[in-house]
JSON list of N, CA and C in Angstrom, two decimals:
[
{"chain": "T", "resi": 1, "resn": "MET", "atom": "N", "xyz": [-29.63, -2.78, -20.53]},
{"chain": "T", "resi": 1, "resn": "MET", "atom": "CA", "xyz": [-28.31, -2.24, -20.22]},
{"chain": "T", "resi": 1, "resn": "MET", "atom": "C", "xyz": [-28.43, -1.26, -19.06]},
{"chain": "T", "resi": 2, "resn": "ALA", "atom": "N", "xyz": [-28.51, -1.79, -17.92]},
{"chain": "T", "resi": 2, "resn": "ALA", "atom": "CA", "xyz": [-28.71, -0.98, -16.73]},
{"chain": "T", "resi": 2, "resn": "ALA", "atom": "C", "xyz": [-27.50, -0.13, -16.42]},
{"chain": "T", "resi": 3, "resn": "ASP", "atom": "N", "xyz": [-26.31, -0.71, -16.54]},
{"chain": "T", "resi": 3, "resn": "ASP", "atom": "CA", "xyz": [-25.10, 0.02, -16.16]},
{"chain": "T", "resi": 3, "resn": "ASP", "atom": "C", "xyz": [-24.09, -0.10, -17.29]},
{"chain": "T", "resi": 4, "resn": "ASP", "atom": "N", "xyz": [-24.19, 0.81, -18.27]},
{"chain": "T", "resi": 4, "resn": "ASP", "atom": "CA", "xyz": [-23.29, 0.78, -19.42]},
{"chain": "T", "resi": 4, "resn": "ASP", "atom": "C", "xyz": [-21.84, 1.00, -19.03]},
{"chain": "T", "resi": 5, "resn": "SER", "atom": "N", "xyz": [-21.57, 1.80, -18.03]},
{"chain": "T", "resi": 5, "resn": "SER", "atom": "CA", "xyz": [-20.19, 2.08, -17.66]},
{"chain": "T", "resi": 5, "resn": "SER", "atom": "C", "xyz": [-19.48, 0.82, -17.17]},
{"chain": "T", "resi": 6, "resn": "ALA", "atom": "N", "xyz": [-20.18, -0.07, -16.52]},
{"chain": "T", "resi": 6, "resn": "ALA", "atom": "CA", "xyz": [-19.57, -1.32, -16.05]},
{"chain": "T", "resi": 6, "resn": "ALA", "atom": "C", "xyz": [-19.18, -2.19, -17.24]},
{"chain": "T", "resi": 7, "resn": "HIS", "atom": "N", "xyz": [-20.00, -2.20, -18.28]},
{"chain": "T", "resi": 7, "resn": "HIS", "atom": "CA", "xyz": [-19.69, -2.99, -19.47]},
{"chain": "T", "resi": 7, "resn": "HIS", "atom": "C", "xyz": [-18.53, -2.39, -20.26]},
{"chain": "T", "resi": 8, "resn": "LEU", "atom": "N", "xyz": [-18.40, -1.09, -20.28]},
{"chain": "T", "resi": 8, "resn": "LEU", "atom": "CA", "xyz": [-17.32, -0.44, -21.01]},
{"chain": "T", "resi": 8, "resn": "LEU", "atom": "C", "xyz": [-15.96, -0.74, -20.39]},
{"chain": "T", "resi": 9, "resn": "ASP", "atom": "N", "xyz": [-15.93, -1.00, -19.11]},
{"chain": "T", "resi": 9, "resn": "ASP", "atom": "CA", "xyz": [-14.67, -1.31, -18.44]},
{"chain": "T", "resi": 9, "resn": "ASP", "atom": "C", "xyz": [-14.09, -2.65, -18.91]},
{"chain": "T", "resi": 10, "resn": "ILE", "atom": "N", "xyz": [-14.93, -3.52, -19.44]},
{"chain": "T", "resi": 10, "resn": "ILE", "atom": "CA", "xyz": [-14.48, -4.84, -19.88]},
{"chain": "T", "resi": 10, "resn": "ILE", "atom": "C", "xyz": [-13.58, -4.73, -21.09]},
{"chain": "T", "resi": 11, "resn": "LEU", "atom": "N", "xyz": [-13.89, -3.84, -22.02]},
{"chain": "T", "resi": 11, "resn": "LEU", "atom": "CA", "xyz": [-13.08, -3.65, -23.23]},
{"chain": "T", "resi": 11, "resn": "LEU", "atom": "C", "xyz": [-12.16, -2.45, -23.06]},
{"chain": "T", "resi": 12, "resn": "ASN", "atom": "N", "xyz": [-10.92, -2.62, -23.50]},
{"chain": "T", "resi": 12, "resn": "ASN", "atom": "CA", "xyz": [-10.02, -1.47, -23.43]},
{"chain": "T", "resi": 12, "resn": "ASN", "atom": "C", "xyz": [-10.36, -0.50, -24.55]},
{"chain": "T", "resi": 13, "resn": "THR", "atom": "N", "xyz": [-9.76, 0.64, -24.55]},
{"chain": "T", "resi": 13, "resn": "THR", "atom": "CA", "xyz": [-10.08, 1.69, -25.51]},
{"chain": "T", "resi": 13, "resn": "THR", "atom": "C", "xyz": [-9.82, 1.24, -26.94]},
{"chain": "T", "resi": 14, "resn": "THR", "atom": "N", "xyz": [-8.75, 0.52, -27.18]},
{"chain": "T", "resi": 14, "resn": "THR", "atom": "CA", "xyz": [-8.45, 0.03, -28.52]},
{"chain": "T", "resi": 14, "resn": "THR", "atom": "C", "xyz": [-9.52, -0.92, -29.00]},
{"chain": "T", "resi": 15, "resn": "ALA", "atom": "N", "xyz": [-9.91, -1.85, -28.16]},
{"chain": "T", "resi": 15, "resn": "ALA", "atom": "CA", "xyz": [-10.93, -2.83, -28.52]},
{"chain": "T", "resi": 15, "resn": "ALA", "atom": "C", "xyz": [-12.27, -2.14, -28.77]},
{"chain": "T", "resi": 16, "resn": "GLN", "atom": "N", "xyz": [-12.56, -1.13, -27.96]},
{"chain": "T", "resi": 16, "resn": "GLN", "atom": "CA", "xyz": [-13.81, -0.39, -28.15]},
{"chain": "T", "resi": 16, "resn": "GLN", "atom": "C", "xyz": [-13.81, 0.31, -29.51]},
{"chain": "T", "resi": 17, "resn": "GLY", "atom": "N", "xyz": [-12.69, 0.91, -29.87]},
{"chain": "T", "resi": 17, "resn": "GLY", "atom": "CA", "xyz": [-12.58, 1.58, -31.17]},
{"chain": "T", "resi": 17, "resn": "GLY", "atom": "C", "xyz": [-12.71, 0.60, -32.33]},
{"chain": "T", "resi": 18, "resn": "GLN", "atom": "N", "xyz": [-12.07, -0.56, -32.18]},
{"chain": "T", "resi": 18, "resn": "GLN", "atom": "CA", "xyz": [-12.16, -1.58, -33.22]},
{"chain": "T", "resi": 18, "resn": "GLN", "atom": "C", "xyz": [-13.59, -2.07, -33.37]},
{"chain": "T", "resi": 19, "resn": "LEU", "atom": "N", "xyz": [-14.25, -2.31, -32.27]},
{"chain": "T", "resi": 19, "resn": "LEU", "atom": "CA", "xyz": [-15.62, -2.78, -32.28]},
{"chain": "T", "resi": 19, "resn": "LEU", "atom": "C", "xyz": [-16.54, -1.76, -32.95]},
{"chain": "T", "resi": 20, "resn": "LYS", "atom": "N", "xyz": [-16.37, -0.51, -32.59]},
{"chain": "T", "resi": 20, "resn": "LYS", "atom": "CA", "xyz": [-17.19, 0.55, -33.19]},
{"chain": "T", "resi": 20, "resn": "LYS", "atom": "C", "xyz": [-16.94, 0.63, -34.69]},
{"chain": "T", "resi": 21, "resn": "SER", "atom": "N", "xyz": [-15.69, 0.53, -35.10]},
{"chain": "T", "resi": 21, "resn": "SER", "atom": "CA", "xyz": [-15.34, 0.59, -36.52]},
{"chain": "T", "resi": 21, "resn": "SER", "atom": "C", "xyz": [-15.96, -0.57, -37.28]},
{"chain": "T", "resi": 22, "resn": "ILE", "atom": "N", "xyz": [-15.88, -1.76, -36.71]},
{"chain": "T", "resi": 22, "resn": "ILE", "atom": "CA", "xyz": [-16.45, -2.95, -37.36]},
{"chain": "T", "resi": 22, "resn": "ILE", "atom": "C", "xyz": [-17.96, -2.79, -37.52]},
{"chain": "T", "resi": 23, "resn": "ILE", "atom": "N", "xyz": [-18.63, -2.38, -36.47]},
{"chain": "T", "resi": 23, "resn": "ILE", "atom": "CA", "xyz": [-20.08, -2.20, -36.51]},
{"chain": "T", "resi": 23, "resn": "ILE", "atom": "C", "xyz": [-20.47, -1.16, -37.55]},
{"chain": "T", "resi": 24, "resn": "GLU", "atom": "N", "xyz": [-19.76, -0.05, -37.59]},
{"chain": "T", "resi": 24, "resn": "GLU", "atom": "CA", "xyz": [-20.07, 1.00, -38.56]},
{"chain": "T", "resi": 24, "resn": "GLU", "atom": "C", "xyz": [-19.85, 0.52, -39.99]},
{"chain": "T", "resi": 25, "resn": "ARG", "atom": "N", "xyz": [-18.79, -0.27, -40.22]},
{"chain": "T", "resi": 25, "resn": "ARG", "atom": "CA", "xyz": [-18.55, -0.82, -41.56]},
{"chain": "T", "resi": 25, "resn": "ARG", "atom": "C", "xyz": [-19.66, -1.77, -41.97]},
{"chain": "T", "resi": 26, "resn": "ILE", "atom": "N", "xyz": [-20.10, -2.62, -41.04]},
{"chain": "T", "resi": 26, "resn": "ILE", "atom": "CA", "xyz": [-21.20, -3.54, -41.33]},
{"chain": "T", "resi": 26, "resn": "ILE", "atom": "C", "xyz": [-22.47, -2.76, -41.66]},
{"chain": "T", "resi": 27, "resn": "GLU", "atom": "N", "xyz": [-22.74, -1.73, -40.88]},
{"chain": "T", "resi": 27, "resn": "GLU", "atom": "CA", "xyz": [-23.93, -0.91, -41.13]},
{"chain": "T", "resi": 27, "resn": "GLU", "atom": "C", "xyz": [-23.88, -0.24, -42.50]},
{"chain": "T", "resi": 28, "resn": "ARG", "atom": "N", "xyz": [-22.70, 0.26, -42.88]},
{"chain": "T", "resi": 28, "resn": "ARG", "atom": "CA", "xyz": [-22.53, 0.88, -44.20]},
{"chain": "T", "resi": 28, "resn": "ARG", "atom": "C", "xyz": [-22.76, -0.13, -45.31]},
{"chain": "T", "resi": 29, "resn": "LEU", "atom": "N", "xyz": [-22.18, -1.32, -45.14]},
{"chain": "T", "resi": 29, "resn": "LEU", "atom": "CA", "xyz": [-22.34, -2.38, -46.15]},
{"chain": "T", "resi": 29, "resn": "LEU", "atom": "C", "xyz": [-23.78, -2.85, -46.25]},
{"chain": "T", "resi": 30, "resn": "GLU", "atom": "N", "xyz": [-24.47, -2.95, -45.12]},
{"chain": "T", "resi": 30, "resn": "GLU", "atom": "CA", "xyz": [-25.89, -3.32, -45.14]},
{"chain": "T", "resi": 30, "resn": "GLU", "atom": "C", "xyz": [-26.70, -2.29, -45.92]},
{"chain": "T", "resi": 31, "resn": "LEU", "atom": "N", "xyz": [-26.39, -1.02, -45.72]},
{"chain": "T", "resi": 31, "resn": "LEU", "atom": "CA", "xyz": [-27.07, 0.05, -46.46]},
{"chain": "T", "resi": 31, "resn": "LEU", "atom": "C", "xyz": [-26.80, -0.07, -47.95]},
{"chain": "T", "resi": 32, "resn": "GLU", "atom": "N", "xyz": [-25.53, -0.28, -48.31]},
{"chain": "T", "resi": 32, "resn": "GLU", "atom": "CA", "xyz": [-25.16, -0.44, -49.71]},
{"chain": "T", "resi": 32, "resn": "GLU", "atom": "C", "xyz": [-25.86, -1.66, -50.31]},
{"chain": "T", "resi": 33, "resn": "LYS", "atom": "N", "xyz": [-25.94, -2.74, -49.53]},
{"chain": "T", "resi": 33, "resn": "LYS", "atom": "CA", "xyz": [-26.59, -3.96, -50.00]},
{"chain": "T", "resi": 33, "resn": "LYS", "atom": "C", "xyz": [-28.06, -3.69, -50.30]},
{"chain": "T", "resi": 34, "resn": "SER", "atom": "N", "xyz": [-28.74, -2.95, -49.44]},
{"chain": "T", "resi": 34, "resn": "SER", "atom": "CA", "xyz": [-30.16, -2.67, -49.68]},
{"chain": "T", "resi": 34, "resn": "SER", "atom": "C", "xyz": [-30.33, -1.74, -50.88]},
{"chain": "T", "resi": 35, "resn": "GLU", "atom": "N", "xyz": [-29.40, -0.81, -51.07]},
{"chain": "T", "resi": 35, "resn": "GLU", "atom": "CA", "xyz": [-29.47, 0.07, -52.24]},
{"chain": "T", "resi": 35, "resn": "GLU", "atom": "C", "xyz": [-29.26, -0.72, -53.53]},
{"chain": "T", "resi": 36, "resn": "ILE", "atom": "N", "xyz": [-28.31, -1.66, -53.51]},
{"chain": "T", "resi": 36, "resn": "ILE", "atom": "CA", "xyz": [-28.04, -2.50, -54.68]},
{"chain": "T", "resi": 36, "resn": "ILE", "atom": "C", "xyz": [-29.25, -3.40, -54.96]},
{"chain": "T", "resi": 37, "resn": "ALA", "atom": "N", "xyz": [-29.85, -3.96, -53.91]},
{"chain": "T", "resi": 37, "resn": "ALA", "atom": "CA", "xyz": [-31.03, -4.81, -54.08]},
{"chain": "T", "resi": 37, "resn": "ALA", "atom": "C", "xyz": [-32.15, -4.01, -54.75]},
{"chain": "T", "resi": 38, "resn": "GLU", "atom": "N", "xyz": [-32.31, -2.77, -54.37]},
{"chain": "T", "resi": 38, "resn": "GLU", "atom": "CA", "xyz": [-33.33, -1.91, -54.97]},
{"chain": "T", "resi": 38, "resn": "GLU", "atom": "C", "xyz": [-33.01, -1.66, -56.45]},
{"chain": "T", "resi": 39, "resn": "GLN", "atom": "N", "xyz": [-31.75, -1.45, -56.77]},
{"chain": "T", "resi": 39, "resn": "GLN", "atom": "CA", "xyz": [-31.35, -1.25, -58.17]},
{"chain": "T", "resi": 39, "resn": "GLN", "atom": "C", "xyz": [-31.61, -2.50, -59.00]},
{"chain": "T", "resi": 40, "resn": "ILE", "atom": "N", "xyz": [-31.33, -3.66, -58.44]},
{"chain": "T", "resi": 40, "resn": "ILE", "atom": "CA", "xyz": [-31.58, -4.92, -59.14]},
{"chain": "T", "resi": 40, "resn": "ILE", "atom": "C", "xyz": [-33.09, -5.07, -59.38]},
{"chain": "T", "resi": 41, "resn": "LYS", "atom": "N", "xyz": [-33.87, -4.74, -58.39]},
{"chain": "T", "resi": 41, "resn": "LYS", "atom": "CA", "xyz": [-35.33, -4.81, -58.53]},
{"chain": "T", "resi": 41, "resn": "LYS", "atom": "C", "xyz": [-35.80, -3.91, -59.67]},
{"chain": "T", "resi": 42, "resn": "GLU", "atom": "N", "xyz": [-35.21, -2.73, -59.77]},
{"chain": "T", "resi": 42, "resn": "GLU", "atom": "CA", "xyz": [-35.57, -1.80, -60.84]},
{"chain": "T", "resi": 42, "resn": "GLU", "atom": "C", "xyz": [-35.20, -2.35, -62.21]},
{"chain": "T", "resi": 43, "resn": "VAL", "atom": "N", "xyz": [-34.05, -3.02, -62.31]},
{"chain": "T", "resi": 43, "resn": "VAL", "atom": "CA", "xyz": [-33.62, -3.60, -63.58]},
{"chain": "T", "resi": 43, "resn": "VAL", "atom": "C", "xyz": [-34.58, -4.71, -63.99]},
{"chain": "T", "resi": 44, "resn": "PHE", "atom": "N", "xyz": [-34.99, -5.55, -63.04]},
{"chain": "T", "resi": 44, "resn": "PHE", "atom": "CA", "xyz": [-35.95, -6.60, -63.36]},
{"chain": "T", "resi": 44, "resn": "PHE", "atom": "C", "xyz": [-37.28, -5.99, -63.78]},
{"chain": "T", "resi": 45, "resn": "ALA", "atom": "N", "xyz": [-37.70, -4.91, -63.14]},
{"chain": "T", "resi": 45, "resn": "ALA", "atom": "CA", "xyz": [-38.94, -4.24, -63.52]},
{"chain": "T", "resi": 45, "resn": "ALA", "atom": "C", "xyz": [-38.82, -3.69, -64.94]},
{"chain": "T", "resi": 46, "resn": "GLU", "atom": "N", "xyz": [-37.67, -3.13, -65.28]},
{"chain": "T", "resi": 46, "resn": "GLU", "atom": "CA", "xyz": [-37.43, -2.63, -66.63]},
{"chain": "T", "resi": 46, "resn": "GLU", "atom": "C", "xyz": [-37.49, -3.77, -67.64]},
{"chain": "T", "resi": 47, "resn": "ALA", "atom": "N", "xyz": [-36.87, -4.89, -67.30]},
{"chain": "T", "resi": 47, "resn": "ALA", "atom": "CA", "xyz": [-36.89, -6.06, -68.19]},
{"chain": "T", "resi": 47, "resn": "ALA", "atom": "C", "xyz": [-38.32, -6.55, -68.40]},
{"chain": "T", "resi": 48, "resn": "LYS", "atom": "N", "xyz": [-39.09, -6.58, -67.32]},
{"chain": "T", "resi": 48, "resn": "LYS", "atom": "CA", "xyz": [-40.48, -7.01, -67.43]},
{"chain": "T", "resi": 48, "resn": "LYS", "atom": "C", "xyz": [-41.26, -6.04, -68.33]},
{"chain": "T", "resi": 49, "resn": "GLY", "atom": "N", "xyz": [-40.99, -4.76, -68.17]},
{"chain": "T", "resi": 49, "resn": "GLY", "atom": "CA", "xyz": [-41.64, -3.75, -69.01]},
{"chain": "T", "resi": 49, "resn": "GLY", "atom": "C", "xyz": [-41.29, -3.90, -70.48]},
{"chain": "T", "resi": 50, "resn": "ASN", "atom": "N", "xyz": [-40.13, -4.50, -70.75]},
{"chain": "T", "resi": 50, "resn": "ASN", "atom": "CA", "xyz": [-39.70, -4.72, -72.13]},
{"chain": "T", "resi": 50, "resn": "ASN", "atom": "C", "xyz": [-40.13, -6.09, -72.64]},
{"chain": "T", "resi": 51, "resn": "GLY", "atom": "N", "xyz": [-40.94, -6.80, -71.85]},
{"chain": "T", "resi": 51, "resn": "GLY", "atom": "CA", "xyz": [-41.50, -8.06, -72.30]},
{"chain": "T", "resi": 51, "resn": "GLY", "atom": "C", "xyz": [-40.73, -9.31, -71.94]},
{"chain": "T", "resi": 52, "resn": "PHE", "atom": "N", "xyz": [-39.69, -9.18, -71.14]},
{"chain": "T", "resi": 52, "resn": "PHE", "atom": "CA", "xyz": [-38.92, -10.36, -70.73]},
{"chain": "T", "resi": 52, "resn": "PHE", "atom": "C", "xyz": [-39.59, -11.03, -69.53]},
{"chain": "T", "resi": 53, "resn": "ASP", "atom": "N", "xyz": [-39.43, -12.34, -69.44]},
{"chain": "T", "resi": 53, "resn": "ASP", "atom": "CA", "xyz": [-39.96, -13.12, -68.33]},
{"chain": "T", "resi": 53, "resn": "ASP", "atom": "C", "xyz": [-38.96, -13.04, -67.17]},
{"chain": "T", "resi": 54, "resn": "VAL", "atom": "N", "xyz": [-39.35, -12.37, -66.11]},
{"chain": "T", "resi": 54, "resn": "VAL", "atom": "CA", "xyz": [-38.45, -12.11, -64.98]},
{"chain": "T", "resi": 54, "resn": "VAL", "atom": "C", "xyz": [-38.05, -13.42, -64.28]},
{"chain": "T", "resi": 55, "resn": "LYS", "atom": "N", "xyz": [-38.98, -14.34, -64.17]},
{"chain": "T", "resi": 55, "resn": "LYS", "atom": "CA", "xyz": [-38.67, -15.62, -63.52]},
{"chain": "T", "resi": 55, "resn": "LYS", "atom": "C", "xyz": [-37.55, -16.34, -64.28]},
{"chain": "T", "resi": 56, "resn": "VAL", "atom": "N", "xyz": [-37.63, -16.32, -65.60]},
{"chain": "T", "resi": 56, "resn": "VAL", "atom": "CA", "xyz": [-36.60, -16.96, -66.42]},
{"chain": "T", "resi": 56, "resn": "VAL", "atom": "C", "xyz": [-35.28, -16.18, -66.33]},
{"chain": "T", "resi": 57, "resn": "LEU", "atom": "N", "xyz": [-35.36, -14.86, -66.31]},
{"chain": "T", "resi": 57, "resn": "LEU", "atom": "CA", "xyz": [-34.14, -14.05, -66.17]},
{"chain": "T", "resi": 57, "resn": "LEU", "atom": "C", "xyz": [-33.42, -14.39, -64.87]},
{"chain": "T", "resi": 58, "resn": "ARG", "atom": "N", "xyz": [-34.15, -14.53, -63.79]},
{"chain": "T", "resi": 58, "resn": "ARG", "atom": "CA", "xyz": [-33.55, -14.88, -62.50]},
{"chain": "T", "resi": 58, "resn": "ARG", "atom": "C", "xyz": [-32.86, -16.24, -62.59]},
{"chain": "T", "resi": 59, "resn": "LYS", "atom": "N", "xyz": [-33.51, -17.17, -63.29]},
{"chain": "T", "resi": 59, "resn": "LYS", "atom": "CA", "xyz": [-32.92, -18.50, -63.46]},
{"chain": "T", "resi": 59, "resn": "LYS", "atom": "C", "xyz": [-31.64, -18.42, -64.28]},
{"chain": "T", "resi": 60, "resn": "VAL", "atom": "N", "xyz": [-31.64, -17.61, -65.34]},
{"chain": "T", "resi": 60, "resn": "VAL", "atom": "CA", "xyz": [-30.45, -17.44, -66.17]},
{"chain": "T", "resi": 60, "resn": "VAL", "atom": "C", "xyz": [-29.30, -16.87, -65.34]},
{"chain": "T", "resi": 61, "resn": "VAL", "atom": "N", "xyz": [-29.59, -15.88, -64.54]},
{"chain": "T", "resi": 61, "resn": "VAL", "atom": "CA", "xyz": [-28.55, -15.28, -63.68]},
{"chain": "T", "resi": 61, "resn": "VAL", "atom": "C", "xyz": [-28.00, -16.32, -62.72]},
{"chain": "T", "resi": 62, "resn": "ARG", "atom": "N", "xyz": [-28.90, -17.11, -62.12]},
{"chain": "T", "resi": 62, "resn": "ARG", "atom": "CA", "xyz": [-28.47, -18.15, -61.18]},
{"chain": "T", "resi": 62, "resn": "ARG", "atom": "C", "xyz": [-27.60, -19.20, -61.89]},
{"chain": "T", "resi": 63, "resn": "LEU", "atom": "N", "xyz": [-28.03, -19.62, -63.08]},
{"chain": "T", "resi": 63, "resn": "LEU", "atom": "CA", "xyz": [-27.27, -20.63, -63.82]},
{"chain": "T", "resi": 63, "resn": "LEU", "atom": "C", "xyz": [-25.90, -20.12, -64.24]},
{"chain": "T", "resi": 64, "resn": "ARG", "atom": "N", "xyz": [-25.81, -18.86, -64.62]},
{"chain": "T", "resi": 64, "resn": "ARG", "atom": "CA", "xyz": [-24.53, -18.30, -65.07]},
{"chain": "T", "resi": 64, "resn": "ARG", "atom": "C", "xyz": [-23.52, -18.22, -63.93]},
{"chain": "T", "resi": 65, "resn": "LYS", "atom": "N", "xyz": [-24.00, -18.22, -62.69]},
{"chain": "T", "resi": 65, "resn": "LYS", "atom": "CA", "xyz": [-23.10, -18.20, -61.54]},
{"chain": "T", "resi": 65, "resn": "LYS", "atom": "C", "xyz": [-22.44, -19.56, -61.32]},
{"chain": "T", "resi": 66, "resn": "GLN", "atom": "N", "xyz": [-23.09, -20.61, -61.81]},
{"chain": "T", "resi": 66, "resn": "GLN", "atom": "CA", "xyz": [-22.59, -21.97, -61.60]},
{"chain": "T", "resi": 66, "resn": "GLN", "atom": "C", "xyz": [-21.45, -22.28, -62.55]},
{"chain": "T", "resi": 67, "resn": "ASP", "atom": "N", "xyz": [-20.62, -23.21, -62.13]},
{"chain": "T", "resi": 67, "resn": "ASP", "atom": "CA", "xyz": [-19.58, -23.76, -62.98]},
{"chain": "T", "resi": 67, "resn": "ASP", "atom": "C", "xyz": [-20.25, -24.51, -64.13]},
{"chain": "T", "resi": 68, "resn": "ARG", "atom": "N", "xyz": [-19.75, -24.30, -65.36]},
{"chain": "T", "resi": 68, "resn": "ARG", "atom": "CA", "xyz": [-20.37, -24.89, -66.55]},
{"chain": "T", "resi": 68, "resn": "ARG", "atom": "C", "xyz": [-20.46, -26.42, -66.44]},
{"chain": "T", "resi": 69, "resn": "ALA", "atom": "N", "xyz": [-19.38, -27.08, -66.02]},
{"chain": "T", "resi": 69, "resn": "ALA", "atom": "CA", "xyz": [-19.37, -28.54, -65.92]},
{"chain": "T", "resi": 69, "resn": "ALA", "atom": "C", "xyz": [-20.39, -29.02, -64.88]},
{"chain": "T", "resi": 70, "resn": "LYS", "atom": "N", "xyz": [-20.44, -28.34, -63.76]},
{"chain": "T", "resi": 70, "resn": "LYS", "atom": "CA", "xyz": [-21.39, -28.69, -62.70]},
{"chain": "T", "resi": 70, "resn": "LYS", "atom": "C", "xyz": [-22.81, -28.53, -63.20]},
{"chain": "T", "resi": 71, "resn": "ARG", "atom": "N", "xyz": [-23.07, -27.45, -63.92]},
{"chain": "T", "resi": 71, "resn": "ARG", "atom": "CA", "xyz": [-24.40, -27.19, -64.46]},
{"chain": "T", "resi": 71, "resn": "ARG", "atom": "C", "xyz": [-24.79, -28.28, -65.46]},
{"chain": "T", "resi": 72, "resn": "GLN", "atom": "N", "xyz": [-23.86, -28.64, -66.34]},
{"chain": "T", "resi": 72, "resn": "GLN", "atom": "CA", "xyz": [-24.15, -29.68, -67.34]},
{"chain": "T", "resi": 72, "resn": "GLN", "atom": "C", "xyz": [-24.42, -31.03, -66.67]},
{"chain": "T", "resi": 73, "resn": "GLU", "atom": "N", "xyz": [-23.68, -31.32, -65.63]},
{"chain": "T", "resi": 73, "resn": "GLU", "atom": "CA", "xyz": [-23.90, -32.57, -64.89]},
{"chain": "T", "resi": 73, "resn": "GLU", "atom": "C", "xyz": [-25.30, -32.59, -64.27]},
{"chain": "T", "resi": 74, "resn": "GLU", "atom": "N", "xyz": [-25.69, -31.48, -63.65]},
{"chain": "T", "resi": 74, "resn": "GLU", "atom": "CA", "xyz": [-27.02, -31.39, -63.04]},
{"chain": "T", "resi": 74, "resn": "GLU", "atom": "C", "xyz": [-28.12, -31.50, -64.09]},
{"chain": "T", "resi": 75, "resn": "GLU", "atom": "N", "xyz": [-27.90, -30.87, -65.25]},
{"chain": "T", "resi": 75, "resn": "GLU", "atom": "CA", "xyz": [-28.90, -30.94, -66.33]},
{"chain": "T", "resi": 75, "resn": "GLU", "atom": "C", "xyz": [-29.02, -32.36, -66.86]},
{"chain": "T", "resi": 76, "resn": "ALA", "atom": "N", "xyz": [-27.90, -33.09, -66.95]},
{"chain": "T", "resi": 76, "resn": "ALA", "atom": "CA", "xyz": [-27.93, -34.47, -67.42]},
{"chain": "T", "resi": 76, "resn": "ALA", "atom": "C", "xyz": [-28.69, -35.35, -66.44]},
{"chain": "T", "resi": 77, "resn": "ILE", "atom": "N", "xyz": [-28.47, -35.14, -65.16]},
{"chain": "T", "resi": 77, "resn": "ILE", "atom": "CA", "xyz": [-29.17, -35.93, -64.14]},
{"chain": "T", "resi": 77, "resn": "ILE", "atom": "C", "xyz": [-30.66, -35.59, -64.18]},
{"chain": "T", "resi": 78, "resn": "LEU", "atom": "N", "xyz": [-30.99, -34.33, -64.32]},
{"chain": "T", "resi": 78, "resn": "LEU", "atom": "CA", "xyz": [-32.38, -33.91, -64.42]},
{"chain": "T", "resi": 78, "resn": "LEU", "atom": "C", "xyz": [-33.06, -34.57, -65.61]},
{"chain": "T", "resi": 79, "resn": "ASP", "atom": "N", "xyz": [-32.39, -34.56, -66.77]},
{"chain": "T", "resi": 79, "resn": "ASP", "atom": "CA", "xyz": [-32.94, -35.21, -67.96]},
{"chain": "T", "resi": 79, "resn": "ASP", "atom": "C", "xyz": [-33.14, -36.70, -67.72]},
{"chain": "T", "resi": 80, "resn": "LEU", "atom": "N", "xyz": [-32.19, -37.34, -67.07]},
{"chain": "T", "resi": 80, "resn": "LEU", "atom": "CA", "xyz": [-32.29, -38.76, -66.76]},
{"chain": "T", "resi": 80, "resn": "LEU", "atom": "C", "xyz": [-33.52, -39.03, -65.88]},
{"chain": "T", "resi": 81, "resn": "TYR", "atom": "N", "xyz": [-33.69, -38.24, -64.83]},
{"chain": "T", "resi": 81, "resn": "TYR", "atom": "CA", "xyz": [-34.82, -38.43, -63.93]},
{"chain": "T", "resi": 81, "resn": "TYR", "atom": "C", "xyz": [-36.14, -38.20, -64.65]},
{"chain": "T", "resi": 82, "resn": "LEU", "atom": "N", "xyz": [-36.21, -37.12, -65.44]},
{"chain": "T", "resi": 82, "resn": "LEU", "atom": "CA", "xyz": [-37.45, -36.83, -66.17]},
{"chain": "T", "resi": 82, "resn": "LEU", "atom": "C", "xyz": [-37.76, -37.93, -67.17]},
{"chain": "T", "resi": 83, "resn": "SER", "atom": "N", "xyz": [-36.73, -38.43, -67.82]},
{"chain": "T", "resi": 83, "resn": "SER", "atom": "CA", "xyz": [-36.90, -39.53, -68.78]},
{"chain": "T", "resi": 83, "resn": "SER", "atom": "C", "xyz": [-37.41, -40.78, -68.07]},
{"chain": "T", "resi": 84, "resn": "ALA", "atom": "N", "xyz": [-36.86, -41.07, -66.91]},
{"chain": "T", "resi": 84, "resn": "ALA", "atom": "CA", "xyz": [-37.29, -42.24, -66.14]},
{"chain": "T", "resi": 84, "resn": "ALA", "atom": "C", "xyz": [-38.74, -42.14, -65.72]},
{"chain": "T", "resi": 85, "resn": "LEU", "atom": "N", "xyz": [-39.22, -40.90, -65.53]},
{"chain": "T", "resi": 85, "resn": "LEU", "atom": "CA", "xyz": [-40.62, -40.68, -65.14]},
{"chain": "T", "resi": 85, "resn": "LEU", "atom": "C", "xyz": [-41.55, -40.56, -66.34]},
{"chain": "T", "resi": 86, "resn": "GLY", "atom": "N", "xyz": [-40.97, -40.63, -67.55]},
{"chain": "T", "resi": 86, "resn": "GLY", "atom": "CA", "xyz": [-41.76, -40.51, -68.77]},
{"chain": "T", "resi": 86, "resn": "GLY", "atom": "C", "xyz": [-42.19, -39.08, -69.06]},
{"chain": "T", "resi": 87, "resn": "GLU", "atom": "N", "xyz": [-41.48, -38.13, -68.50]},
{"chain": "T", "resi": 87, "resn": "GLU", "atom": "CA", "xyz": [-41.82, -36.71, -68.69]},
{"chain": "T", "resi": 87, "resn": "GLU", "atom": "C", "xyz": [-41.22, -36.13, -69.97]},
{"chain": "T", "resi": 88, "resn": "ILE", "atom": "N", "xyz": [-40.16, -36.74, -70.48]},
{"chain": "T", "resi": 88, "resn": "ILE", "atom": "CA", "xyz": [-39.56, -36.25, -71.74]},
{"chain": "T", "resi": 88, "resn": "ILE", "atom": "C", "xyz": [-39.32, -37.41, -72.67]}
]
């Protein structure tokens, strides 16, 4: 950015303010996201300390996000494939 003043002339004052506001909101949300990720990590560590299998807990959380019918359909197809392979 050799000449910042030349670039500032491209955006009017309103657009500059909007851009700054958007960037600051994104930065705040990114910070909140990292703080929440850290809290989730702590909860999983607590669960592990209480003897729960973290890998399975993550799978349960992922499955609960899915639509029940969609999940059941996927499980049926999985069972079909495993059965065809002689795995179950």
